[in-house]
Structures are given as C-alpha cells and as structure tokens.
Coordinates of C-alpha atoms in Angstrom, one line a residue:
Chain X
M4 CA 10.1 -24.7 18.4
R5 CA 10.2 -21.1 19.3
V6 CA 10.2 -20.0 15.7
D7 CA 7.1 -22.0 14.9
S8 CA 5.2 -20.7 17.9
D9 CA 6.3 -17.2 17.0
L10 CA 4.9 -17.5 13.5
E11 CA 1.6 -19.0 14.8
D12 CA 1.2 -16.1 17.3
V13 CA 2.2 -13.6 14.7
R14 CA -0.5 -14.9 12.3
K15 CA -3.1 -14.8 15.1
A16 CA -2.1 -11.3 16.1
K17 CA -2.3 -10.2 12.5
S18 CA -5.9 -11.4 12.4
G19 CA -6.7 -9.3 15.4
D20 CA -5.9 -11.5 18.3
A21 CA -4.1 -9.2 20.7
S22 CA -3.6 -11.9 23.2
A23 CA -1.3 -13.7 20.7
F24 CA 0.9 -10.7 20.6
E25 CA 1.0 -10.7 24.4
D26 CA 2.3 -14.2 24.2
L27 CA 5.0 -12.9 21.9
I28 CA 5.8 -10.2 24.5
R29 CA 6.1 -12.8 27.2
R30 CA 8.5 -14.8 25.1
H31 CA 10.7 -11.9 23.9
G32 CA 9.9 -9.0 26.1
R33 CA 12.6 -9.5 28.6
D34 CA 15.3 -9.6 25.9
V35 CA 13.8 -6.6 24.3
H36 CA 13.9 -4.8 27.6
A37 CA 17.4 -5.9 28.3
V38 CA 18.5 -4.5 25.0
C39 CA 16.6 -1.3 25.5
R40 CA 18.2 -0.8 28.9
R41 CA 21.6 -0.5 27.1
F42 CA 20.3 2.5 25.1
T43 CA 19.0 4.3 28.2
R44 CA 20.2 5.8 31.4
D45 CA 17.7 4.3 33.8
E46 CA 15.1 1.7 34.3
H47 CA 12.1 4.0 33.6
E48 CA 13.5 5.1 30.3
A49 CA 14.3 1.4 29.4
E50 CA 10.7 0.4 30.1
D51 CA 9.4 3.3 28.0
L52 CA 11.7 2.4 25.2
A53 CA 10.7 -1.3 25.3
Q54 CA 7.0 -0.3 25.3
E55 CA 7.6 1.9 22.4
A56 CA 9.4 -0.8 20.5
L57 CA 6.8 -3.4 21.3
F58 CA 4.0 -1.2 20.4
R59 CA 5.6 -0.2 17.1
A60 CA 6.1 -3.9 16.3
Y61 CA 2.4 -4.5 17.1
R62 CA 1.3 -1.6 14.8
G63 CA 3.6 -2.7 12.1
L64 CA 2.8 -6.4 12.3
A65 CA 1.0 -6.3 9.0
G66 CA 4.2 -5.3 7.3
F67 CA 6.1 -8.3 8.7
R68 CA 6.5 -10.4 5.6
E69 CA 7.9 -13.5 7.4
D70 CA 11.0 -13.5 5.3
S71 CA 13.1 -13.5 8.4
S72 CA 12.3 -14.7 11.9
F73 CA 9.9 -12.7 14.0
R74 CA 12.7 -12.2 16.6
T75 CA 15.1 -10.7 14.0
W76 CA 12.3 -8.5 12.7
L77 CA 11.4 -7.4 16.3
F78 CA 15.0 -6.6 17.2
R79 CA 15.4 -4.5 14.1
I80 CA 12.6 -2.3 15.4
V81 CA 14.2 -2.3 18.9
L82 CA 17.5 -1.3 17.4
N83 CA 15.9 1.5 15.4
V84 CA 14.0 2.9 18.3
G85 CA 17.0 2.5 20.6
R86 CA 19.4 4.3 18.2
T87 CA 17.0 7.2 17.9
W88 CA 16.7 7.4 21.6
W89 CA 20.5 7.1 22.0
S90 CA 21.3 9.8 19.4
T91 CA 18.9 12.3 20.9
R92 CA 20.0 11.9 24.5
R93 CA 23.6 11.0 24.4
V94 CA 24.9 14.4 23.6
S95 CA 23.3 16.1 26.5
E96 CA 23.9 13.2 28.8
A97 CA 27.4 12.2 28.1
P98 CA 28.5 9.2 30.2
P99 CA 31.1 9.8 32.8
T100 CA 34.7 9.5 31.7
R101 CA 36.9 7.2 33.7
V102 CA 35.0 5.3 36.4
E103 CA 36.7 4.8 39.7
L104 CA 37.0 1.2 40.7
P105 CA 33.9 0.3 42.6
S106 CA 33.7 -1.3 46.0
T107 CA 30.2 -2.6 46.3
E108 CA 28.3 -4.8 43.8
A109 CA 25.9 -2.0 43.0
E110 CA 28.8 0.3 42.1
T111 CA 30.4 -2.4 40.1
L112 CA 27.3 -2.8 38.0
E113 CA 26.9 0.9 37.6
A114 CA 30.5 1.1 36.5
M115 CA 29.8 -1.6 34.0
R116 CA 26.8 0.2 32.6
A117 CA 28.9 3.3 32.1
E118 CA 31.7 1.4 30.5
I119 CA 29.3 -0.4 28.1
A120 CA 27.9 3.0 27.2
R121 CA 31.4 4.2 26.4
L122 CA 32.1 1.4 23.9
P123 CA 32.2 2.2 20.2
D124 CA 28.7 2.0 18.7
L125 CA 29.1 -1.3 16.8
Q126 CA 30.9 -3.0 19.6
R127 CA 28.2 -1.8 22.1
E128 CA 25.4 -3.0 19.8
V129 CA 26.9 -6.4 19.2
L130 CA 27.6 -6.9 22.9
T131 CA 24.0 -5.7 23.7
L132 CA 22.3 -8.0 21.2
R133 CA 24.5 -11.0 22.1
V134 CA 24.7 -10.8 25.8
F135 CA 21.5 -8.9 26.7
G136 CA 19.3 -9.9 23.7
G137 CA 20.5 -13.4 23.5
L138 CA 20.7 -13.3 19.7
E139 CA 22.7 -15.6 17.6
F140 CA 25.6 -14.2 15.6
D141 CA 23.9 -14.7 12.3
E142 CA 20.9 -12.8 13.5
I143 CA 23.2 -10.1 14.8
A144 CA 25.0 -10.0 11.5
E145 CA 21.7 -9.6 9.7
L146 CA 20.5 -6.8 12.0
L147 CA 23.8 -4.9 11.8
D148 CA 24.4 -5.5 8.2
T149 CA 27.7 -7.3 8.8
T150 CA 29.0 -10.9 8.8
P151 CA 28.7 -13.3 11.7
G152 CA 32.5 -13.4 11.8
A153 CA 32.8 -9.6 12.0
A154 CA 30.2 -9.6 14.8
R155 CA 32.3 -12.1 16.7
V156 CA 35.3 -9.9 16.4
H157 CA 33.4 -6.8 17.6
L158 CA 32.1 -8.8 20.6
S159 CA 35.6 -9.9 21.4
L160 CA 36.9 -6.4 21.2
A161 CA 34.1 -5.1 23.4
R162 CA 34.8 -7.8 26.0
K163 CA 38.5 -7.1 26.0
T164 CA 37.9 -3.4 26.4
L165 CA 35.4 -3.9 29.3
A166 CA 37.7 -6.4 31.1
E167 CA 40.6 -3.9 30.8
R168 CA 38.7 -0.9 32.0
L169 CA 37.0 -2.8 34.9
E170 CA 40.1 -4.7 35.7
V171 CA 38.4 -8.0 35.7
E172 CA 39.3 -11.3 34.1
P173 CA 38.1 -11.4 30.5
Chain Q
M17 CA 34.9 -12.3 39.4
N18 CA 35.2 -12.4 35.7
L19 CA 33.5 -10.4 33.0
D20 CA 30.9 -13.0 32.1
D21 CA 29.7 -13.1 35.8
L22 CA 29.5 -9.3 35.8
L23 CA 27.5 -9.2 32.6
L24 CA 25.1 -11.9 33.8
R25 CA 24.6 -10.0 37.1
L26 CA 24.0 -6.8 35.3
R27 CA 21.4 -8.5 33.1
D28 CA 19.7 -10.2 36.0
S29 CA 19.6 -7.0 38.0
E30 CA 17.8 -5.1 35.2
S31 CA 15.4 -7.8 34.3
V32 CA 11.6 -7.1 34.2
S33 CA 8.8 -9.6 34.1
G34 CA 7.0 -10.4 30.9
D35 CA 3.7 -9.7 32.6
R36 CA 4.8 -6.3 33.5
L37 CA 5.6 -5.6 29.9
V38 CA 2.3 -7.1 28.8
A39 CA 0.5 -4.8 31.2
G40 CA 2.4 -1.8 29.8
F41 CA 1.6 -2.9 26.3
R42 CA -2.1 -3.2 27.1
L43 CA -2.1 0.4 28.3
E44 CA -0.3 1.5 25.1
V45 CA -2.9 -0.3 23.0
L46 CA -5.7 1.3 25.0
R47 CA -4.2 4.7 24.7
D48 CA -3.8 4.3 21.0
A49 CA -7.4 3.0 20.6
E50 CA -8.7 6.0 22.5
A51 CA -6.5 8.4 20.6
V52 CA -8.3 7.5 17.4
D53 CA -11.7 6.9 18.9
P54 CA -14.0 9.5 17.3
E55 CA -16.2 9.7 20.4
A56 CA -13.2 10.4 22.5
L57 CA -12.2 13.2 20.1
V58 CA -15.6 14.7 20.3
R59 CA -15.4 14.5 24.1
G60 CA -12.0 16.1 24.0
F61 CA -13.4 18.8 21.8
R62 CA -16.2 19.5 24.3
V63 CA -13.6 19.8 27.0
D64 CA -11.7 22.2 24.9
L65 CA -14.8 24.2 24.3
G66 CA -15.4 24.3 28.0
L67 CA -12.0 25.6 28.7
E68 CA -12.4 28.2 26.0
R69 CA -15.6 29.3 27.6
L70 CA -14.0 29.4 31.0
K71 CA -11.2 31.6 29.7
A72 CA -13.8 33.8 28.0
S73 CA -15.8 33.9 31.2
E74 CA -12.8 34.8 33.3
S75 CA -12.1 37.7 31.0
R76 CA -15.6 38.8 31.8
V77 CA -15.3 38.3 35.5
P78 CA -16.0 41.9 36.5
T79 CA -19.4 41.6 34.8
M80 CA -20.5 38.4 36.6
R81 CA -21.7 37.8 40.1
R82 CA -19.5 35.8 42.4
P83 CA -21.9 32.9 43.2
A84 CA -22.7 32.4 39.5
L85 CA -19.0 32.4 38.7
R86 CA -18.3 29.8 41.4
W87 CA -21.0 27.4 40.1
W88 CA -19.9 28.0 36.6
R89 CA -16.4 27.0 37.5
I90 CA -17.6 24.0 39.5
G91 CA -19.7 22.9 36.5
V92 CA -16.9 23.3 34.0
A93 CA -14.4 21.5 36.3
A94 CA -16.9 18.6 36.8
A95 CA -17.4 18.3 33.1
F96 CA -13.7 18.4 32.5
V97 CA -13.1 15.6 35.1
L98 CA -15.9 13.5 33.7
S99 CA -14.6 13.8 30.2
F100 CA -11.1 13.1 31.3
A101 CA -12.2 10.1 33.2
T102 CA -14.1 8.6 30.3
I103 CA -11.0 8.9 28.1
F104 CA -8.4 7.3 30.4
V105 CA -10.4 4.8 32.5
P106 CA -9.2 1.4 31.1
R107 CA -11.7 -0.7 29.3
P108 CA -12.0 -4.4 30.3
R109 CA -10.3 -5.9 27.3
V110 CA -7.7 -4.9 24.9
T111 CA -8.9 -3.6 21.5
P112 CA -6.9 -4.8 18.6
P113 CA -5.7 -2.1 16.2
V114 CA -8.0 -3.2 13.5
P115 CA -11.1 -4.4 15.3
L116 CA -12.9 -7.2 13.7
A117 CA -16.6 -6.8 13.1
R118 CA -19.0 -9.1 14.9
E119 CA -20.4 -11.9 12.8
S120 CA -23.8 -10.3 12.4
T121 CA -22.1 -7.1 11.4
V122 CA -19.9 -9.0 8.9
D123 CA -23.0 -10.5 7.3
E124 CA -24.5 -7.1 7.0
L125 CA -21.3 -5.5 5.7
W126 CA -20.9 -8.2 3.2
E127 CA -24.4 -7.9 1.8
R128 CA -24.1 -4.1 1.7
A129 CA -20.7 -4.4 0.0
K130 CA -22.2 -6.8 -2.5
A131 CA -24.9 -4.4 -3.2
G132 CA -22.3 -1.8 -4.1
D133 CA -21.9 0.1 -0.8
S134 CA -18.4 1.4 -1.0
D135 CA -18.3 2.3 2.7
A136 CA -19.2 -1.3 3.6
E137 CA -16.6 -2.6 1.2
A138 CA -14.0 -0.4 2.8
A139 CA -14.8 -1.8 6.2
L140 CA -14.3 -5.4 5.1
R141 CA -11.1 -7.2 6.1
P142 CA -9.4 -10.2 4.5
A143 CA -10.9 -12.4 7.3
H144 CA -14.3 -11.5 6.1
I145 CA -14.0 -12.5 2.4
R146 CA -16.3 -15.1 0.9
P147 CA -14.8 -16.0 -2.5
E148 CA -17.5 -18.7 -3.0
D149 CA -20.1 -16.0 -2.7
D150 CA -18.5 -13.1 -4.6
L151 CA -15.1 -13.6 -5.9
E152 CA -14.7 -10.2 -7.4
L153 CA -15.5 -8.5 -4.2
S154 CA -13.2 -10.9 -2.3
I155 CA -10.4 -10.0 -4.6
R156 CA -11.0 -6.3 -4.3
V157 CA -10.9 -6.6 -0.5
L158 CA -7.7 -8.6 -0.6
A159 CA -6.1 -6.3 -3.1
R160 CA -6.9 -3.3 -1.0
C161 CA -5.7 -4.4 2.4
S162 CA -3.9 -7.7 2.7
P163 CA -0.4 -9.0 2.3
P164 CA 0.0 -11.7 -0.4
R165 CA -0.4 -14.7 2.0
A166 CA -4.0 -13.7 2.6
W167 CA -4.6 -14.6 -1.0
G168 CA -4.2 -18.2 -0.2
R169 CA -7.7 -18.7 0.9
T170 CA -9.1 -17.5 -2.4
G171 CA -6.3 -18.9 -4.5
A172 CA -6.6 -22.3 -3.0
D173 CA -9.8 -22.9 -4.9
R174 CA -9.7 -20.6 -7.9
P175 CA -6.1 -19.7 -8.7
E176 CA -6.8 -18.7 -12.3
L177 CA -9.5 -16.3 -11.4
V178 CA -7.5 -14.8 -8.5
Y179 CA -4.6 -14.3 -10.8
R180 CA -6.4 -12.9 -13.8
N181 CA -8.6 -10.6 -11.7
A182 CA -5.9 -9.6 -9.3
R183 CA -3.4 -8.7 -11.9
A184 CA -5.6 -5.9 -13.0
V185 CA -6.3 -4.8 -9.4
A186 CA -3.1 -5.5 -7.5
P187 CA -0.4 -6.8 -9.8
A188 CA 2.3 -6.7 -7.2
H189 CA 0.3 -8.8 -4.7
A190 CA -0.9 -11.1 -7.4
R191 CA 2.6 -11.8 -8.6
Q192 CA 3.9 -12.3 -5.1
W193 CA 1.1 -14.7 -4.3
L194 CA 1.7 -16.6 -7.5
R195 CA 5.4 -17.0 -6.9
A196 CA 4.7 -18.4 -3.5
N197 CA 2.3 -20.9 -5.0
W198 CA 3.5 -22.0 -8.3
T199 CA 5.0 -25.1 -7.0
R200 CA 1.4 -26.1 -7.0
E201 CA 0.6 -27.8 -10.2
D202 CA -3.0 -26.7 -10.4
V203 CA -1.8 -23.1 -10.0
L204 CA 0.6 -23.3 -12.8
E205 CA -1.8 -25.1 -15.0
A206 CA -4.4 -22.4 -14.4
V207 CA -2.2 -19.5 -15.0
A208 CA 0.3 -20.8 -17.5
A209 CA -1.4 -19.1 -20.4
D210 CA -1.2 -15.7 -18.8
L211 CA 2.4 -15.7 -17.5
D212 CA 4.8 -13.2 -18.9
E213 CA 8.5 -13.6 -19.4
T214 CA 9.4 -12.3 -15.9
D215 CA 7.1 -14.9 -14.4
A216 CA 8.5 -17.5 -16.6
R217 CA 12.0 -17.0 -15.3
A218 CA 10.8 -17.5 -11.8
V219 CA 8.8 -20.6 -12.9
A220 CA 12.0 -21.9 -14.3
R221 CA 13.7 -21.6 -10.9
A222 CA 10.7 -23.3 -9.3
F223 CA 10.6 -25.9 -12.0
A224 CA 13.5 -27.8 -10.4
T225 CA 11.2 -28.7 -7.6
L226 CA 8.1 -29.3 -9.7
P227 CA 8.7 -30.8 -13.1
S228 CA 5.3 -30.8 -14.6
E229 CA 3.6 -30.5 -17.9
P230 CA 2.2 -27.0 -17.2
A231 CA 5.6 -25.8 -16.2
I232 CA 7.2 -27.3 -19.3
D233 CA 4.5 -25.5 -21.4
V234 CA 5.4 -22.2 -19.7
L235 CA 9.1 -22.8 -20.3
R236 CA 8.6 -23.8 -23.9
R237 CA 6.8 -20.7 -24.7
H238 CA 9.2 -18.5 -22.9
R239 CA 12.3 -20.5 -23.6
R240 CA 14.4 -17.5 -24.6
A241 CA 13.7 -15.5 -21.5
A242 CA 13.9 -18.5 -19.2
A243 CA 16.9 -20.1 -20.8
P244 CA 19.5 -18.9 -18.2
E245 CA 17.4 -20.2 -15.3
I246 CA 16.7 -23.5 -17.1
R247 CA 20.3 -24.0 -17.9
A248 CA 21.4 -23.2 -14.3
A249 CA 18.8 -25.7 -13.0
M250 CA 19.8 -28.2 -15.6
A251 CA 23.4 -28.1 -14.4
R252 CA 22.2 -29.1 -11.0
D253 CA 19.8 -31.8 -12.1
P254 CA 19.2 -32.4 -15.8
K255 CA 16.6 -35.0 -15.5
P256 CA 13.5 -32.8 -15.5
Y257 CA 14.7 -30.9 -18.5
L258 CA 15.7 -33.7 -20.8
G259 CA 12.6 -33.5 -23.0
L260 CA 12.6 -29.7 -23.1
A261 CA 16.4 -29.4 -23.7
E262 CA 16.3 -32.0 -26.4
E263 CA 13.4 -30.3 -28.1
L264 CA 15.3 -27.0 -28.0
A265 CA 18.5 -28.8 -29.2
W266 CA 20.7 -27.4 -26.5
P267 CA 24.2 -28.7 -26.9
E268 CA 24.9 -28.7 -23.2
L269 CA 22.1 -31.2 -22.7
T270 CA 24.4 -34.1 -23.6
T271 CA 27.2 -33.0 -21.3
A272 CA 24.8 -32.5 -18.4
V273 CA 23.3 -36.0 -18.9
A274 CA 26.6 -37.6 -19.4
R275 CA 27.7 -36.6 -15.9
W276 CA 25.3 -39.3 -14.7
L277 CA 27.4 -41.9 -16.3
D278 CA 29.9 -41.5 -13.6
E279 CA 27.5 -42.5 -10.9
D280 CA 26.6 -46.2 -10.4
E281 CA 23.0 -45.4 -9.5
T282 CA 22.3 -43.3 -12.5
R283 CA 24.5 -44.9 -15.1
F284 CA 21.8 -46.9 -16.9
A285 CA 19.3 -44.1 -16.8
A286 CA 21.9 -41.8 -18.3
L287 CA 22.6 -44.4 -21.0
A288 CA 19.0 -44.5 -21.8
A289 CA 18.8 -40.7 -21.9
L290 CA 21.9 -40.5 -24.1
R291 CA 20.4 -43.1 -26.4
E292 CA 17.3 -40.8 -26.7
I293 CA 19.6 -37.9 -27.5
G294 CA 21.5 -40.1 -29.9
D295 CA 24.0 -37.6 -31.3
D296 CA 27.7 -38.0 -31.8
E297 CA 28.4 -36.0 -28.7
A298 CA 26.5 -38.6 -26.7
L299 CA 28.6 -41.3 -28.2
R300 CA 31.8 -39.4 -27.4
E301 CA 30.7 -39.0 -23.8
I302 CA 30.0 -42.8 -23.5
A303 CA 33.3 -43.6 -25.2
A304 CA 35.2 -41.3 -22.8
R305 CA 34.0 -43.5 -19.9
W306 CA 34.5 -46.8 -21.7
E307 CA 37.7 -47.7 -20.1
K308 CA 36.3 -47.5 -16.6
H309 CA 32.8 -48.8 -17.1
A310 CA 32.9 -50.9 -20.3
E311 CA 30.9 -53.7 -18.9
D312 CA 28.0 -51.3 -17.9
L313 CA 28.2 -49.3 -21.1
Y314 CA 28.4 -52.3 -23.5
E315 CA 24.7 -52.7 -24.1
G316 CA 24.1 -49.0 -24.3
M317 CA 26.8 -48.5 -26.9
R318 CA 25.6 -51.5 -28.9
S319 CA 22.1 -50.1 -28.9
F320 CA 23.4 -47.1 -30.9
G321 CA 24.0 -49.6 -33.8
P322 CA 26.1 -48.6 -36.8
K323 CA 26.4 -45.0 -35.4
A324 CA 28.7 -46.3 -32.7
V325 CA 31.1 -48.0 -35.0
G326 CA 33.5 -45.0 -35.3
E327 CA 33.9 -44.6 -31.6
L328 CA 34.2 -48.3 -31.0
E329 CA 36.9 -48.6 -33.7
R330 CA 38.8 -45.8 -32.1
L331 CA 38.6 -47.5 -28.7
A332 CA 39.6 -50.8 -30.3
R333 CA 42.7 -49.3 -31.9
K334 CA 43.6 -48.2 -28.3
G335 CA 43.5 -51.8 -27.4
S336 CA 40.0 -52.2 -26.0
R337 CA 39.0 -55.8 -26.6
S338 CA 35.5 -55.1 -25.3
A339 CA 35.2 -52.5 -28.0
V340 CA 36.0 -55.0 -30.6
E341 CA 33.5 -57.4 -29.1
C342 CA 30.9 -54.7 -29.2
L343 CA 31.7 -54.0 -32.8
G344 CA 31.2 -57.6 -33.6
A345 CA 27.8 -57.5 -32.0
I346 CA 26.7 -54.6 -34.2
P347 CA 25.3 -56.0 -37.4
G348 CA 25.8 -54.4 -40.8
E349 CA 28.4 -53.4 -43.3
K350 CA 29.9 -50.6 -41.2
S351 CA 30.9 -52.8 -38.3
L352 CA 32.2 -55.5 -40.7
E353 CA 34.3 -53.0 -42.5
A354 CA 35.6 -51.7 -39.2
L355 CA 36.5 -55.2 -38.1
L356 CA 38.3 -55.9 -41.3
R357 CA 40.3 -52.7 -40.9
L358 CA 41.1 -53.7 -37.4
A359 CA 42.0 -57.3 -38.4
G360 CA 45.2 -56.0 -39.8
T361 CA 46.3 -54.2 -36.7
G362 CA 48.5 -55.5 -34.0
V363 CA 46.4 -54.5 -31.0
A364 CA 42.9 -55.5 -32.2
G365 CA 43.8 -58.0 -35.0
R366 CA 43.1 -61.2 -33.3
P367 CA 39.8 -60.3 -31.6
S368 CA 38.6 -58.6 -34.8
L369 CA 39.3 -61.8 -36.8
E370 CA 37.4 -63.8 -34.2
A371 CA 34.5 -61.4 -34.4
L372 CA 34.5 -61.6 -38.2
A373 CA 34.7 -65.3 -38.1
K374 CA 31.4 -65.4 -36.2
R375 CA 29.6 -63.5 -38.9
P376 CA 30.0 -65.2 -42.2
E377 CA 26.3 -65.9 -42.3
E378 CA 25.6 -62.2 -42.5
R379 CA 24.4 -61.0 -45.8
A380 CA 26.9 -58.2 -46.0
F381 CA 29.9 -60.4 -45.2
E382 CA 30.7 -61.5 -48.7
P383 CA 30.7 -58.1 -50.4
V384 CA 32.5 -56.5 -47.5
L385 CA 35.1 -59.1 -47.5
A386 CA 35.5 -58.8 -51.2
A387 CA 35.8 -55.1 -51.1
S388 CA 38.1 -55.1 -48.3
L389 CA 40.4 -57.7 -49.7
G390 CA 42.8 -55.2 -51.2
R391 CA 43.3 -53.4 -48.0
L392 CA 43.4 -56.5 -45.8
D393 CA 46.7 -57.3 -44.3
R394 CA 48.2 -60.4 -45.9
S395 CA 48.5 -62.5 -42.8
A396 CA 45.2 -61.2 -41.4
A397 CA 43.5 -62.2 -44.6
A398 CA 45.0 -65.6 -44.4
K399 CA 43.9 -66.0 -40.9
L400 CA 40.4 -64.8 -41.7
L401 CA 40.0 -67.0 -44.6
A402 CA 41.3 -69.9 -42.6
R403 CA 38.4 -69.3 -40.1
V404 CA 35.6 -69.0 -42.7
D405 CA 34.0 -71.7 -44.7
D406 CA 34.5 -72.1 -48.4
D407 CA 30.9 -71.3 -49.0
V408 CA 31.5 -67.8 -47.9
V409 CA 35.1 -67.2 -48.8
I410 CA 35.1 -68.5 -52.4
P411 CA 32.1 -66.3 -53.6
A412 CA 33.8 -63.4 -51.9
L413 CA 37.0 -64.0 -53.6
I414 CA 35.3 -64.5 -56.9
E415 CA 33.6 -61.2 -56.4
A416 CA 36.9 -59.6 -55.6
L417 CA 38.2 -60.8 -59.0
Q418 CA 35.9 -58.3 -60.6
S419 CA 37.8 -55.3 -59.3
S420 CA 41.2 -54.4 -60.6
R421 CA 42.2 -53.3 -57.2
T422 CA 41.6 -56.6 -55.5
R423 CA 41.9 -59.0 -58.5
D424 CA 45.5 -60.1 -58.0
R425 CA 45.1 -60.8 -54.4
A426 CA 41.8 -62.6 -54.8
H427 CA 43.4 -64.7 -57.5
R428 CA 46.2 -65.7 -55.3
L429 CA 44.0 -66.4 -52.4
L430 CA 41.7 -68.5 -54.6
K431 CA 44.6 -70.6 -55.7
E432 CA 45.8 -71.0 -52.1
R433 CA 42.3 -71.9 -51.0
T434 CA 41.5 -74.4 -53.8
G435 CA 44.9 -75.6 -54.9
N436 CA 43.9 -75.0 -58.5
D437 CA 45.5 -72.7 -61.1
F438 CA 42.9 -70.9 -63.0
P439 CA 43.0 -67.7 -65.0
A440 CA 42.3 -64.7 -63.1
R441 CA 38.8 -64.2 -64.3
A442 CA 35.8 -64.2 -62.1
S443 CA 33.5 -65.8 -64.6
E444 CA 35.8 -68.8 -65.0
W445 CA 36.2 -69.2 -61.3
E446 CA 32.5 -68.9 -60.9
R447 CA 31.8 -71.6 -63.4
W448 CA 34.5 -73.8 -61.7
W449 CA 33.1 -73.2 -58.3
N450 CA 29.5 -74.0 -59.4
N451 CA 30.6 -77.2 -61.1
S452 CA 32.9 -78.4 -58.4

C-alpha cells in the first residue's frame, strides 16, 4: 500500500532520516514535477518549482499531522508554491492568444501547453491535478476546497474547451 | 488523435526521473544546511571583510607600490576562492534539517540536562528522551519540540504522569495525545480523575468503542456536559450505556433498547434489558410488538408479573389469545381480576374462563371470585362455576353473600349450584355447607 509506505517514510524522515524523504520523492516526485510544469513556462522553471515545493515539504514535515494522506498534504504545498509562482509571472508573461493549428508533434504539444495555460484557474488546476498529478477526485476536492462532483465538472469543462480549441476529439 | 492521447504525450514529454529530483533535493538540503552553518557564516564574514579591505586598499592605490598591490590582490582572491569552495563543495552525505546527536553525545547531553544545563536540554530531541530515567525532563523535551504522537513512547508506560505533568507544561499537546489514546483503558483509568468537561465529551464519543468502567466513571461525573454525546452514541448502540442511562433515569433509554426487540438476534437481550428497566414504558414497548413476536415475548412479559397485567388485558381485549394465556400464567389477584373481567367479553371470554378454571387452587381465587361476582357476566359466571369444583365455588359464593352488591347473585348461584333453597344469609349457608 502506497499510503502505508508513505506514512512509514514520513515517520522515518521526521526522525531525521533524509533517505526516507528521498524515497518519498522517488514515489511522488514525478507527479509533483508534472504539476509544477503546468504552473511554469519551461522545464527549468518547473524543476526549480518542484525542488522548492519538495524542500518546503521536507522543512515542514514536522507540521504534517497525518490527518490527511501525505500525498494530499504534499500537493497542497505544491499548489501553494505553484499559485504564487503563477501569480507573480503570469502578468508579465501572458500566454499567446489564439494558437495556430500546429503541424508537428512538438508544435502540437506546445499548443496544448499554451491552451492549458489559458484555461480558467479552477479548470486548469483540476485538469493539472487529475491528469498530471494523478490525484483522485476526492483528493482534488479536498485540495481545492470543493466537492468531488464539482471537480469532475471542471475537468469535463476543461477537456471540452481544450478539444474545441485544439480541434481534436474530446 | 484524441485529447487523452495528447495529454498523455504532453505528460510523458515533460517527465523527469525521480533520481534527478532526489539529486536536486540533496543539493537544496546541502545549501540549506550550509546557510545556517555558523562556521560557514564566519567564513562568509571573513570573505566580506576581505572584500572590504580590498575596496579600502583600492581607494588607497596611489599610495601603494604596484608589486605589493598585485600580491595583495592575489592573496585576497585566493582567500575568497578558498572560502567560496569550502561553502559550496558538496559534503558526502545529506544532513537532515535537525541533525541527531551521536549516541555518546546524547548520553552527555542527557546527563548535563539532568544536572540542570538548559543548553543541553534545549539540544535534546524527542528521540533522545528516557522517561524511565527522568520523566519530568522527558516531558519537558516533548512539550517543547514534538507533535503529540511523540508522546506515545512516554505515555505508553506512564499515562497519568504524562497527562498530569504535561497539562501544566503543554496542555494542547497533552490533550491531543490523550484524545488519541483514550480508547486505551489504562489511559482512561489513569487520567479519569483529572478530566474536565471538555475532555469528558470527547470521552463520550470514544466510549462507543470502549465501554469500560473508567469511561463510565468519567461520564457519570460529567453526565451533564457529556449528555448530548452519550445520547447520540446511545441512539446508535444503546448497549454500553444501559447501566448509566438507567442510573440517570433517562426516558429515551427504554425507547433505544426497545428497538432491539425488532431484531431476531437481539430480541431476548432486549427483553432482559427491558426487564431490568422494568417501567411502564418498557411494558408498552413490548406490548407494541406483541402481535408480531408474541411467542418470543411471552416469557419476557410474564416475568414482569402483576405489572404486566394492564398491558396484557388490553391486548386480550383486542383479541390476543396469547395475552390471555400469559395473564393466566401470572399468579396473584391482579391477573385473576383481569381474567374475570375478560371472562365476560366476547373476544377473550372463553380463553379467560379456561385460564381461570386452571387456578382455583390459588389462594386468591375465592376472594377474587367472590368480589367479582357482581360484575361477572351471567353466562360467564355460569360457565366459570361449571368449571370449578364445589370446594372452591361454594366458599366463594358464601363470601359473596356478605356484600350487598353481590348477595343476590351469590344467593341465586348457590341455589343453582346446590339445588337447595336457603335464606340469603352467609352464616346459614356456611353452616349448611360445613354440615353437608
């Protein structure tokens, strides 16, 4: 069970075992990075942001009261760090408006990045946490202070918008 | 290509390895550790001093000779590079944010802290505590720097001491620890005397999972504060609260228990519990289920004795033959009177007479029969008397002659029974009866 091993590692890390926290990073780091990537404009920023979030989690581990799963707690930090990053950079680095239909795969993916960035905040965050963070809807609801049903609706809206703008099948 | 494929490709294209993130994390930890390392600060300070001197020297360049200035610059630059290198060259292993002291150091720290060294005490961490050696010191360390779960180690052995000491030192932690642990009977037992009303309410919530004497003691003492929680828990499962609720005479107790009567598995336990409660409400609850479960409830109802007569008579008047049988099985005047009343009714007449006919040996039968004679329906009386031996009927009828209310009827019945015509006086009948 992932939750059990998480708790075991969290407890070890709290007692000073940094390698236990590294195991947690190996387990969740990719999802953290994938979510961070949605708050940033390039790979380097995403790695910086992921490191910041992970390190913040490490420093704040003593404050983790284990009343939620470690994963939910970690992604709360990721969200906070990501939102701050997003709010300080978005104004000066406004995403492109309408993206021309791409021809190569690289362009397609770039267009998709841009379109995700243009989504309304809540839709973008639900999509990010679900698709890139791999979180369950109840975890997303807890993180975004909404209900699992509402989270599903936002994901559906986000997907619909993306499919329309990119002219692909939903 | 559909949207899901695109999203997956996007995710895969941006993926990084866990090891890469771990490596970055190690670097972050290292930087952080260096950032607060006092020696590094001192080194940095020296570097700053060097730069300041360099600036100062540059301002004095015209007064210095060129070779001296060059060597000065080389020296300062070398010092700067060395200092910089010692700060940023990675160390072989990652340092945790709160480094644990080595075992030997812990021993020293512990002894010094015990001797009253506040610096040593401040350096101790929850992992270092030795409650068996110095509980007070352990508690102080815990209270200073640990989340409540760290209390477990100490609390496992000495919950009462942890609690009492900790409340003074770190009440929030103590309370939190306690709440996490008071499903343990020993914890509750140890701290029951000290719990306040706020704690008692939480105990009440925990009580549903741990019905124990200490918990009951807590709830009994704080029954007013904990009442809402007890009632809510009782609504879910009344069993643990029977004694307490009975003691507190809570009216909803009976209703809560009575719900068990509806379940096959719990019916007999509920009957026993209601028998313990033993009030009219308990009887009403049983009676309300009589029609469905009369067979199961029969013995329970009978065990109420004369108290059950009223409800049974009511059921009998509704046509319940089993209620009449149950009445017949309850000894005493009250059930006899009820049967006599029922004997005149259409629905329960016959079974009531049958039940009465089985009880002439009973001491109360004669007086009850005599007293009831005036009210007894004529045909019912005839039927009853036909079923009962003279040894019982005649004394009863003679007794009935004593009362003006029953005299005429008793006289007539005596004549019918014996075929003799005697004056309507009990004494004469008595003499006749004794001589015949």
